[in-house]
Backbone as numpy.savetxt, mean C-alpha at the origin, in Angstrom:
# Nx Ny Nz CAx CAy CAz Cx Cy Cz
-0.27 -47.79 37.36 -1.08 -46.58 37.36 -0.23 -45.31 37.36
0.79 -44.94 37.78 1.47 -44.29 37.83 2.64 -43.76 36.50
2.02 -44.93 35.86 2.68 -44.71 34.84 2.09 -43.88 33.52
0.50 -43.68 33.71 -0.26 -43.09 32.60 -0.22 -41.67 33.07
-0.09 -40.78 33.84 0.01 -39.65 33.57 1.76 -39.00 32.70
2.54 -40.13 32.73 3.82 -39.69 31.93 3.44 -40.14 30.55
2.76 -40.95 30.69 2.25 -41.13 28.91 1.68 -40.21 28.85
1.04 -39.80 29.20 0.10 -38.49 28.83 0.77 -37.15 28.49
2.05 -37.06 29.37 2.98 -36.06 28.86 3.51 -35.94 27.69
3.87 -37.19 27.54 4.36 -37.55 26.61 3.83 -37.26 25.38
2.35 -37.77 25.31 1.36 -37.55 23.97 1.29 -36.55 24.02
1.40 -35.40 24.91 0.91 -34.07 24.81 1.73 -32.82 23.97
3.13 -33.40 24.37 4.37 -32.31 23.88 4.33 -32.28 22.96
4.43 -33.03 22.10 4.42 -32.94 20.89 3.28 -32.07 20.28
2.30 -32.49 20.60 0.90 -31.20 20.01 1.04 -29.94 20.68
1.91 -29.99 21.95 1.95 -28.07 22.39 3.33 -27.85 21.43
4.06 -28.27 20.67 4.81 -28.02 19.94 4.40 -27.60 18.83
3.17 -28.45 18.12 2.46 -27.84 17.32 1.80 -26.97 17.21
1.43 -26.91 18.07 0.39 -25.63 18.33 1.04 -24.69 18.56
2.01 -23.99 19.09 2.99 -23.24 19.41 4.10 -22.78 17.58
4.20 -24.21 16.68 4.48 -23.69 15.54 3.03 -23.39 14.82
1.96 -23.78 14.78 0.90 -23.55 13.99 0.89 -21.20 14.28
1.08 -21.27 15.64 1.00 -19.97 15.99 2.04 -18.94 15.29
3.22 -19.34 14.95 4.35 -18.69 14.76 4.26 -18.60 13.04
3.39 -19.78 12.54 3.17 -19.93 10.97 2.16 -18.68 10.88
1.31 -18.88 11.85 0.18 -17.80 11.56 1.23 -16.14 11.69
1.49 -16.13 12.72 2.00 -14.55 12.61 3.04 -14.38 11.64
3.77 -15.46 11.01 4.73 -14.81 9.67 3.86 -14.83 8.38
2.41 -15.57 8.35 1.63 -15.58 7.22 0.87 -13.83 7.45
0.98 -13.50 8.70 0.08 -12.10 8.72 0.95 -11.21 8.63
2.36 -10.83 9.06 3.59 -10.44 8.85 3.16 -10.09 7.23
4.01 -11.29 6.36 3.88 -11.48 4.49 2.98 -10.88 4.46
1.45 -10.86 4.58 0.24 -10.45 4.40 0.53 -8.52 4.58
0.75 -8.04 5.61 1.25 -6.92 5.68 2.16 -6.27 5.24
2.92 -6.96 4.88 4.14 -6.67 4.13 3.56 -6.24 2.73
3.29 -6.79 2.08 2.67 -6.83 0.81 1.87 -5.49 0.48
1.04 -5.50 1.87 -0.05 -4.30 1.53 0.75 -2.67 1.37
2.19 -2.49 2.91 2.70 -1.96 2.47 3.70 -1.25 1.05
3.51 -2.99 0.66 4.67 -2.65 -0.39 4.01 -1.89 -1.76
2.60 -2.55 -2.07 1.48 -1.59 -2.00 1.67 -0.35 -2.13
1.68 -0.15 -1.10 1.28 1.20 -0.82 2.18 2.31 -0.75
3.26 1.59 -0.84 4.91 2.30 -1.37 4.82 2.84 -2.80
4.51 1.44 -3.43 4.31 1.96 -4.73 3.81 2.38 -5.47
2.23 2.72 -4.82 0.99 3.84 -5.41 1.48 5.04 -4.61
1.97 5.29 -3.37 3.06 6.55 -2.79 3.43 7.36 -4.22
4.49 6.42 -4.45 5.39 7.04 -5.61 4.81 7.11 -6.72
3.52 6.94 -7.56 2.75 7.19 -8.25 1.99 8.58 -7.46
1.45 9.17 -6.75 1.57 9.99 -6.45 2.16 11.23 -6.30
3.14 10.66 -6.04 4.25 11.67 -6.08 4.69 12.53 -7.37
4.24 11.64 -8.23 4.86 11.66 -9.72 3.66 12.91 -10.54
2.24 12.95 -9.62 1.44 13.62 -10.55 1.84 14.71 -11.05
2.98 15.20 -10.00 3.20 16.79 -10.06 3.47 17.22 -11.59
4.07 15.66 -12.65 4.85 16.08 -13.86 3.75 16.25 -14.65
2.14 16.11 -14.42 1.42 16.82 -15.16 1.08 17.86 -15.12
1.46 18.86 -14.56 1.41 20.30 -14.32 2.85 20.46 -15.66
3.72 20.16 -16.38 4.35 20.16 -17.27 3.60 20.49 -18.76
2.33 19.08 -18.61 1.72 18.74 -20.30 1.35 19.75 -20.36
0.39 20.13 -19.69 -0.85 21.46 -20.84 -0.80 22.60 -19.09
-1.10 23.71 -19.83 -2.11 24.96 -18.90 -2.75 24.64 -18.46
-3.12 24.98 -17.07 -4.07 24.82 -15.99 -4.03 26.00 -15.23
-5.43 25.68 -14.52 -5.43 27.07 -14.30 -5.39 26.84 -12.82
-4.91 27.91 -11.84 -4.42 27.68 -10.51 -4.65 27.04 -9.40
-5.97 26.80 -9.18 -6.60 26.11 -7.83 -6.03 24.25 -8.35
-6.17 24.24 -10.05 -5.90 22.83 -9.93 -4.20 22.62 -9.80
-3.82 23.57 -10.33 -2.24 23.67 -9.93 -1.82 23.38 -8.36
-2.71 23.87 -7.71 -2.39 23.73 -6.16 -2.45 22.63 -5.83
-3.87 22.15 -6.09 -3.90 20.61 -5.52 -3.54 19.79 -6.07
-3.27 19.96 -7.51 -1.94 18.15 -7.96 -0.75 18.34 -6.99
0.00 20.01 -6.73 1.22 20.32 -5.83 0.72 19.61 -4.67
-0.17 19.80 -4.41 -0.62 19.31 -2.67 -0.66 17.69 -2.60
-1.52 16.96 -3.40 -1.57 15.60 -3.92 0.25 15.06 -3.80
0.50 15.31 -4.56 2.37 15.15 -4.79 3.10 15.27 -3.64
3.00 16.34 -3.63 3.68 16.70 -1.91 3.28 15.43 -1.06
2.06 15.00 -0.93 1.49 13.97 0.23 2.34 12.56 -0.23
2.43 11.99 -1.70 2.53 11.39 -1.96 4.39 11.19 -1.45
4.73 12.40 -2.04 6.29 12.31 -1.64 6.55 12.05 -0.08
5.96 12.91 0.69 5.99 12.26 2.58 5.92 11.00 2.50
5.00 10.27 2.26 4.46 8.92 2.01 5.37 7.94 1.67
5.56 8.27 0.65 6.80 7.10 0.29 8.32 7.44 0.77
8.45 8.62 1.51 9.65 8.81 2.13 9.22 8.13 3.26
8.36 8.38 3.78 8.40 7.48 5.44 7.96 5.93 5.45
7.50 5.58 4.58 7.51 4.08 3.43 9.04 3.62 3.64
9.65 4.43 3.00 11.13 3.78 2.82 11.87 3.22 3.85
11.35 4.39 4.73 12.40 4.62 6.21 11.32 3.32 6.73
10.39 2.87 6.56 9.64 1.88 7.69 10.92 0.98 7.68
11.44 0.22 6.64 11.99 -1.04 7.39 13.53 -0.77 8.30
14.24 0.39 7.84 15.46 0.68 8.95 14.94 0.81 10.33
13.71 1.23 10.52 13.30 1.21 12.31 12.75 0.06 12.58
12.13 -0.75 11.69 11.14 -1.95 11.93 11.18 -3.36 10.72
12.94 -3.87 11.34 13.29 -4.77 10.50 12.31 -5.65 9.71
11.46 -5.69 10.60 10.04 -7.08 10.29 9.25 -6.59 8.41
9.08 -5.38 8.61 8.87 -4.54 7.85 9.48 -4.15 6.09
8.79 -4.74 5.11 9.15 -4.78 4.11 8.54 -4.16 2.94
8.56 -3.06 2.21 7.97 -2.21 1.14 8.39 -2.59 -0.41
9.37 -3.79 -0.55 9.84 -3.79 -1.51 9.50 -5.17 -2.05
8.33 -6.13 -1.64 7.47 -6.92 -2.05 6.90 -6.86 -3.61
6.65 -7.33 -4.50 5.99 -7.53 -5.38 4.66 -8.34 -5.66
3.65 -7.94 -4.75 2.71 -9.23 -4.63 1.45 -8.98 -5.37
1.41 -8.36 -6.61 0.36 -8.59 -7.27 0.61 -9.93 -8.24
-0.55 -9.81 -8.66 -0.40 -11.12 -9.45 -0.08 -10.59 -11.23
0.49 -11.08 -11.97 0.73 -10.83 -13.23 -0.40 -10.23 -14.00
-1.88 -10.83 -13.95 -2.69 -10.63 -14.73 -3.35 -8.61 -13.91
-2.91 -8.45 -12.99 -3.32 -7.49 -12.46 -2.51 -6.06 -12.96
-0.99 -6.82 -12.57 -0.27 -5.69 -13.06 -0.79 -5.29 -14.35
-1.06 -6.23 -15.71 -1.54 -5.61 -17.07 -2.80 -4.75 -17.35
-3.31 -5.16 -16.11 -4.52 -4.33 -15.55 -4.35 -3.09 -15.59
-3.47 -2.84 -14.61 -3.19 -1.33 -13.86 -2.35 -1.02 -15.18
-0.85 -1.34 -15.62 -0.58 -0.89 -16.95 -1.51 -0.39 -18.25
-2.58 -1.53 -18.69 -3.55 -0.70 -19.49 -4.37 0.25 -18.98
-4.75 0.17 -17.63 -5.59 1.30 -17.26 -4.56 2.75 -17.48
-3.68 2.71 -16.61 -2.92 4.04 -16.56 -2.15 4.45 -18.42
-2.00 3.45 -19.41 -2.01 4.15 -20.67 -3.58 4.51 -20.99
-4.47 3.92 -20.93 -5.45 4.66 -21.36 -6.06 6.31 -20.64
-6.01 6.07 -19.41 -5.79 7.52 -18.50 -4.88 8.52 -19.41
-3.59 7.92 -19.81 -2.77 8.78 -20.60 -3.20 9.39 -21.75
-3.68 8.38 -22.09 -4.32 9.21 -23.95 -5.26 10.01 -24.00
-6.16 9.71 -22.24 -7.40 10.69 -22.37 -6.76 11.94 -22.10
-5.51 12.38 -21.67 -4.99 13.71 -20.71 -3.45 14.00 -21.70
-3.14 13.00 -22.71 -2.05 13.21 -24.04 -2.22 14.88 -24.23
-0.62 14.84 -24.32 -0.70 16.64 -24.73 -1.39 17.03 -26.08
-1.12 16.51 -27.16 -1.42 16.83 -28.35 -3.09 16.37 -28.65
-3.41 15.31 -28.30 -4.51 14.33 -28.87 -5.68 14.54 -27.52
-5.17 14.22 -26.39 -6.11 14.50 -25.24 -7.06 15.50 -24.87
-7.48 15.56 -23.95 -8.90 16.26 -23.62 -7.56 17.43 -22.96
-8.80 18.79 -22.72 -7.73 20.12 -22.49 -8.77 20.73 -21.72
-8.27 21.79 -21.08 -9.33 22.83 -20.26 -9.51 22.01 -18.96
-11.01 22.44 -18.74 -11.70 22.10 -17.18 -11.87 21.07 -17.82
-11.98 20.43 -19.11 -12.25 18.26 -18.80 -10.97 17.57 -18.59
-9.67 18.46 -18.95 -8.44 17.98 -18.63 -8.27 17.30 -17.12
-8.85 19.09 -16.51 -8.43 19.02 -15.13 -9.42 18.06 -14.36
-10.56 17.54 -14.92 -11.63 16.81 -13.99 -10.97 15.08 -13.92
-10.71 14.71 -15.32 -9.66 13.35 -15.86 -8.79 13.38 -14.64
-8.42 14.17 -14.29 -6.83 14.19 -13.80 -7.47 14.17 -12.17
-8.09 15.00 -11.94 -8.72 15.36 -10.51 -9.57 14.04 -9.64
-10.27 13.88 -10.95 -11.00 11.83 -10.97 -9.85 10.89 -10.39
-9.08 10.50 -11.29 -7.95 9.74 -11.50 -7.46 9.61 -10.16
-6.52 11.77 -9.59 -6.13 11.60 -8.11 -6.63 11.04 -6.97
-8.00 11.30 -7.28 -9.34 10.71 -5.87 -9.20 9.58 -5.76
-9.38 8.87 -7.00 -9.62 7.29 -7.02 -8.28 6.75 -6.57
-6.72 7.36 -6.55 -5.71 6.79 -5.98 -5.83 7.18 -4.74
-5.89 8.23 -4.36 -5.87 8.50 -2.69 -6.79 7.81 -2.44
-7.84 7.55 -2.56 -8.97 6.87 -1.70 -8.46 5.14 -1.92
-8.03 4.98 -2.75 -7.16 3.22 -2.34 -6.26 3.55 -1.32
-5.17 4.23 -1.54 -4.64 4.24 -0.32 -4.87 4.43 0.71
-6.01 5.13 1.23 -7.16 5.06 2.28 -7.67 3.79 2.44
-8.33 3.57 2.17 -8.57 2.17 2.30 -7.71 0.72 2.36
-6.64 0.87 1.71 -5.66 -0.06 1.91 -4.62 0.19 3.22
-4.22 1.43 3.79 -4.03 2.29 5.19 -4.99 1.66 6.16
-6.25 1.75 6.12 -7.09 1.31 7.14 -7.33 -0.22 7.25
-7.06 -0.90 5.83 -6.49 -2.04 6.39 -5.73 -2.94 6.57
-4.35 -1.98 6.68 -3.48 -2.68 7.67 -3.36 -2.12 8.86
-4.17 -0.98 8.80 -4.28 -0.85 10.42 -4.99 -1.74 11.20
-5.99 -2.23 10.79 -7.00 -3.57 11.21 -6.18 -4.39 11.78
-4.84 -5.15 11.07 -4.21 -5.95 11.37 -2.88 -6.09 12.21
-2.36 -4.55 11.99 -0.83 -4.34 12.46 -1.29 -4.45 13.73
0.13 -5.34 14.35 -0.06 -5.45 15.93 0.61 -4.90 16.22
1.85 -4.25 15.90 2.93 -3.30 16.03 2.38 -1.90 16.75
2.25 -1.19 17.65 1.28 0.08 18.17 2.19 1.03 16.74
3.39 1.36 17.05 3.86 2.26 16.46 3.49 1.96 14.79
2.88 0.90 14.12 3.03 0.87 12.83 1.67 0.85 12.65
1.12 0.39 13.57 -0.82 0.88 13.87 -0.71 2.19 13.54
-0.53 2.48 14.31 -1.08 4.49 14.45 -0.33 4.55 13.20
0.68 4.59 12.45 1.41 5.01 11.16 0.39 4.95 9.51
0.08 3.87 10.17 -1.51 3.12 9.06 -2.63 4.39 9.33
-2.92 4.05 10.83 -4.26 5.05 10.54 -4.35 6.78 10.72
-2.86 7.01 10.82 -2.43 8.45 10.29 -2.38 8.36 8.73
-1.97 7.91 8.30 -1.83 7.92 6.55 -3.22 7.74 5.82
-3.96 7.53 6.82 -5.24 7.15 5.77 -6.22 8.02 5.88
Protein backbone atom coordinates (compact mmCIF):
# COMPACT_ATOMS: atom_id res chain seq x y z
CA UNK A 1 0.00 0.00 0.00
CA UNK A 2 2.55 2.29 0.47
CA UNK A 3 3.76 1.87 -2.52
CA UNK A 4 0.81 3.49 -4.76
CA UNK A 5 1.08 6.93 -3.79
CA UNK A 6 4.89 6.89 -5.43
CA UNK A 7 3.32 5.45 -8.44
CA UNK A 8 1.18 8.09 -8.53
CA UNK A 9 4.05 10.52 -8.50
CA UNK A 10 5.43 9.03 -10.75
CA UNK A 11 2.44 9.03 -13.39
CA UNK A 12 1.99 12.51 -12.55
CA UNK A 13 5.45 14.27 -13.47
CA UNK A 14 5.49 13.64 -16.47
CA UNK A 15 1.98 15.38 -17.34
CA UNK A 16 3.02 18.51 -14.96
CA UNK A 17 5.88 18.56 -17.42
CA UNK A 18 3.54 18.74 -20.03
CA UNK A 19 1.47 20.95 -19.03
CA UNK A 20 4.06 23.34 -17.95
CA UNK A 21 5.56 22.90 -21.82
CA UNK A 22 1.97 23.03 -23.36
CA UNK A 23 2.08 26.61 -21.37
CA UNK A 24 5.42 27.89 -22.60
CA UNK A 25 4.24 26.65 -26.38
CA UNK A 26 1.26 28.78 -25.79
CA UNK A 27 3.07 32.03 -24.75
CA UNK A 28 5.80 31.77 -27.69
CA UNK A 29 2.71 31.00 -30.13
CA UNK A 30 1.16 34.48 -28.64
CA UNK A 31 4.67 36.14 -28.51
CA UNK A 32 4.95 35.11 -32.87
CA UNK A 33 1.32 36.13 -32.96
CA UNK A 34 2.33 39.66 -31.67
CA UNK A 35 5.21 39.92 -33.23
CA UNK A 36 3.74 39.75 -36.55
CA UNK A 37 1.02 42.28 -35.83
CA UNK A 38 3.78 44.62 -34.89
CA UNK A 39 5.75 43.93 -37.75
CA UNK A 40 2.55 44.99 -39.35
CA UNK A 41 2.35 47.78 -38.17
CA UNK A 42 5.98 48.89 -38.72
CA UNK A 43 5.39 48.54 -42.08
CA UNK A 44 2.07 50.42 -42.77
CA UNK A 45 4.14 53.13 -40.14
CA UNK A 46 6.47 53.62 -42.97
CA UNK A 47 3.83 53.77 -45.60
CA UNK A 48 2.64 56.57 -43.81
CA UNK A 49 5.33 58.25 -43.43
CA UNK A 50 5.94 58.24 -47.07
CA UNK A 51 2.51 60.20 -47.90
CA UNK A 52 4.28 63.37 -47.42
CA UNK A 53 5.92 62.66 -51.21
CA UNK A 54 2.50 63.40 -52.51
CA UNK A 55 2.48 66.88 -51.68
CA UNK A 56 5.43 66.74 -54.62
CA UNK A 57 2.80 65.32 -57.66
CA UNK A 58 0.22 68.04 -58.20
CA UNK A 59 -1.04 71.54 -56.26
CA UNK A 60 -3.00 71.40 -53.34
CA UNK A 61 -4.35 73.65 -51.66
CA UNK A 62 -3.34 74.26 -47.86
CA UNK A 63 -5.53 72.69 -45.19
CA UNK A 64 -4.82 69.41 -47.29
CA UNK A 65 -1.16 70.26 -47.29
CA UNK A 66 -1.31 70.31 -43.51
CA UNK A 67 -2.82 67.19 -42.88
CA UNK A 68 -0.87 64.73 -45.31
CA UNK A 69 2.30 66.90 -43.18
CA UNK A 70 0.46 65.89 -40.03
CA UNK A 71 -0.50 62.18 -41.28
CA UNK A 72 3.45 61.74 -42.14
CA UNK A 73 4.76 63.28 -39.27
CA UNK A 74 2.56 60.55 -37.12
CA UNK A 75 3.61 57.97 -39.32
CA UNK A 76 7.36 58.89 -38.99
CA UNK A 77 7.06 58.84 -34.77
CA UNK A 78 5.54 55.50 -35.35
CA UNK A 79 7.88 53.68 -37.07
CA UNK A 80 10.73 55.39 -35.22
CA UNK A 81 9.48 54.06 -31.92
CA UNK A 82 8.58 50.66 -33.93
CA UNK A 83 12.20 50.36 -34.54
CA UNK A 84 13.47 51.20 -31.15
CA UNK A 85 10.71 48.46 -29.66
CA UNK A 86 13.07 45.54 -29.97
CA UNK A 87 16.53 47.27 -28.41
CA UNK A 88 14.37 47.79 -25.04
CA UNK A 89 12.22 44.63 -25.43
CA UNK A 90 14.36 41.81 -26.85
CA UNK A 91 11.12 39.50 -27.06
CA UNK A 92 9.94 42.04 -29.51
CA UNK A 93 10.22 41.80 -33.24
CA UNK A 94 9.05 44.37 -36.22
CA UNK A 95 10.92 42.79 -38.87
CA UNK A 96 8.55 39.66 -39.40
CA UNK A 97 7.07 39.05 -42.74
CA UNK A 98 3.78 37.35 -41.99
CA UNK A 99 1.43 37.99 -44.62
CA UNK A 100 0.68 35.46 -46.81
CA UNK A 101 1.81 35.75 -50.58
CA UNK A 102 -1.61 35.95 -52.09
CA UNK A 103 -2.25 39.09 -49.82
CA UNK A 104 0.81 40.89 -50.42
CA UNK A 105 -0.46 40.97 -54.43
CA UNK A 106 -3.45 42.25 -52.91
CA UNK A 107 -2.11 45.25 -51.22
CA UNK A 108 0.49 45.69 -54.30
CA UNK A 109 -2.48 45.88 -56.84
CA UNK A 110 -4.51 47.88 -54.61
CA UNK A 111 -1.85 50.62 -53.92
CA UNK A 112 -0.93 50.73 -58.02
CA UNK A 113 -4.38 51.24 -58.72
CA UNK A 114 -4.71 54.10 -55.85
CA UNK A 115 -1.69 55.36 -57.96
CA UNK A 116 -3.24 55.79 -61.31
CA UNK A 117 -6.32 57.27 -59.73
CA UNK A 118 -3.92 60.29 -58.07
CA UNK A 119 -0.97 59.80 -61.40
CA UNK A 120 0.37 63.22 -62.08
CA UNK A 121 -0.35 63.41 -65.71
CA UNK A 122 -3.44 60.91 -66.23
CA UNK A 123 -5.03 61.08 -62.60
CA UNK A 124 -7.83 62.84 -60.98
CA UNK A 125 -6.66 66.70 -59.84
CA UNK A 126 -8.26 69.42 -57.62
CA UNK A 127 -10.62 68.68 -54.53
CA UNK A 128 -11.18 64.84 -56.15
CA UNK A 129 -7.36 64.56 -55.99
CA UNK A 130 -7.36 65.60 -52.49
CA UNK A 131 -10.56 63.39 -51.35
CA UNK A 132 -8.59 59.93 -53.22
CA UNK A 133 -5.75 60.78 -51.16
CA UNK A 134 -7.64 61.94 -47.87
CA UNK A 135 -9.93 58.42 -48.32
CA UNK A 136 -6.88 56.32 -48.86
CA UNK A 137 -5.06 58.18 -45.47
CA UNK A 138 -8.26 57.29 -43.22
CA UNK A 139 -8.55 53.87 -44.38
CA UNK A 140 -4.63 53.37 -43.34
CA UNK A 141 -4.79 55.08 -40.04
CA UNK A 142 -7.90 53.45 -39.05
CA UNK A 143 -6.08 49.80 -39.69
CA UNK A 144 -3.57 50.82 -37.68
CA UNK A 145 -6.08 51.64 -35.07
CA UNK A 146 -7.50 48.75 -35.05
CA UNK A 147 -4.58 46.52 -35.44
CA UNK A 148 -2.96 48.87 -32.17
CA UNK A 149 -6.01 47.89 -30.22
CA UNK A 150 -5.41 44.54 -30.97
CA UNK A 151 -2.40 43.90 -29.69
CA UNK A 152 -3.21 45.73 -26.94
CA UNK A 153 -5.93 43.01 -26.15
CA UNK A 154 -3.13 40.63 -25.99
CA UNK A 155 0.25 42.24 -24.89
CA UNK A 156 1.01 41.13 -21.42
CA UNK A 157 4.01 43.28 -21.33
CA UNK A 158 2.36 46.66 -19.19
CA UNK A 159 4.93 48.84 -20.90
CA UNK A 160 4.10 47.45 -24.53
CA UNK A 161 0.26 47.46 -23.49
CA UNK A 162 0.00 51.07 -22.91
CA UNK A 163 2.49 51.59 -26.20
CA UNK A 164 -0.43 49.70 -28.30
CA UNK A 165 -3.19 51.63 -26.82
CA UNK A 166 -1.35 55.03 -27.07
CA UNK A 167 -0.75 54.50 -30.80
CA UNK A 168 -4.16 53.74 -31.58
Amino acid sequence: MTKTPFLWLLLALPLTASAADAGKDKDAQQRRILNEGYSILYRDARTLSAVKYLLWIKLESDDFDAVVTEVSEFGTRLHSDLADLPSRYPAVKVDLDPLPEMEKRKRIATGWDKFKSVAPLTGADGRKWERIVLNSMTNGINQERHLAAEIAKDETDPDLKQFALKTQ
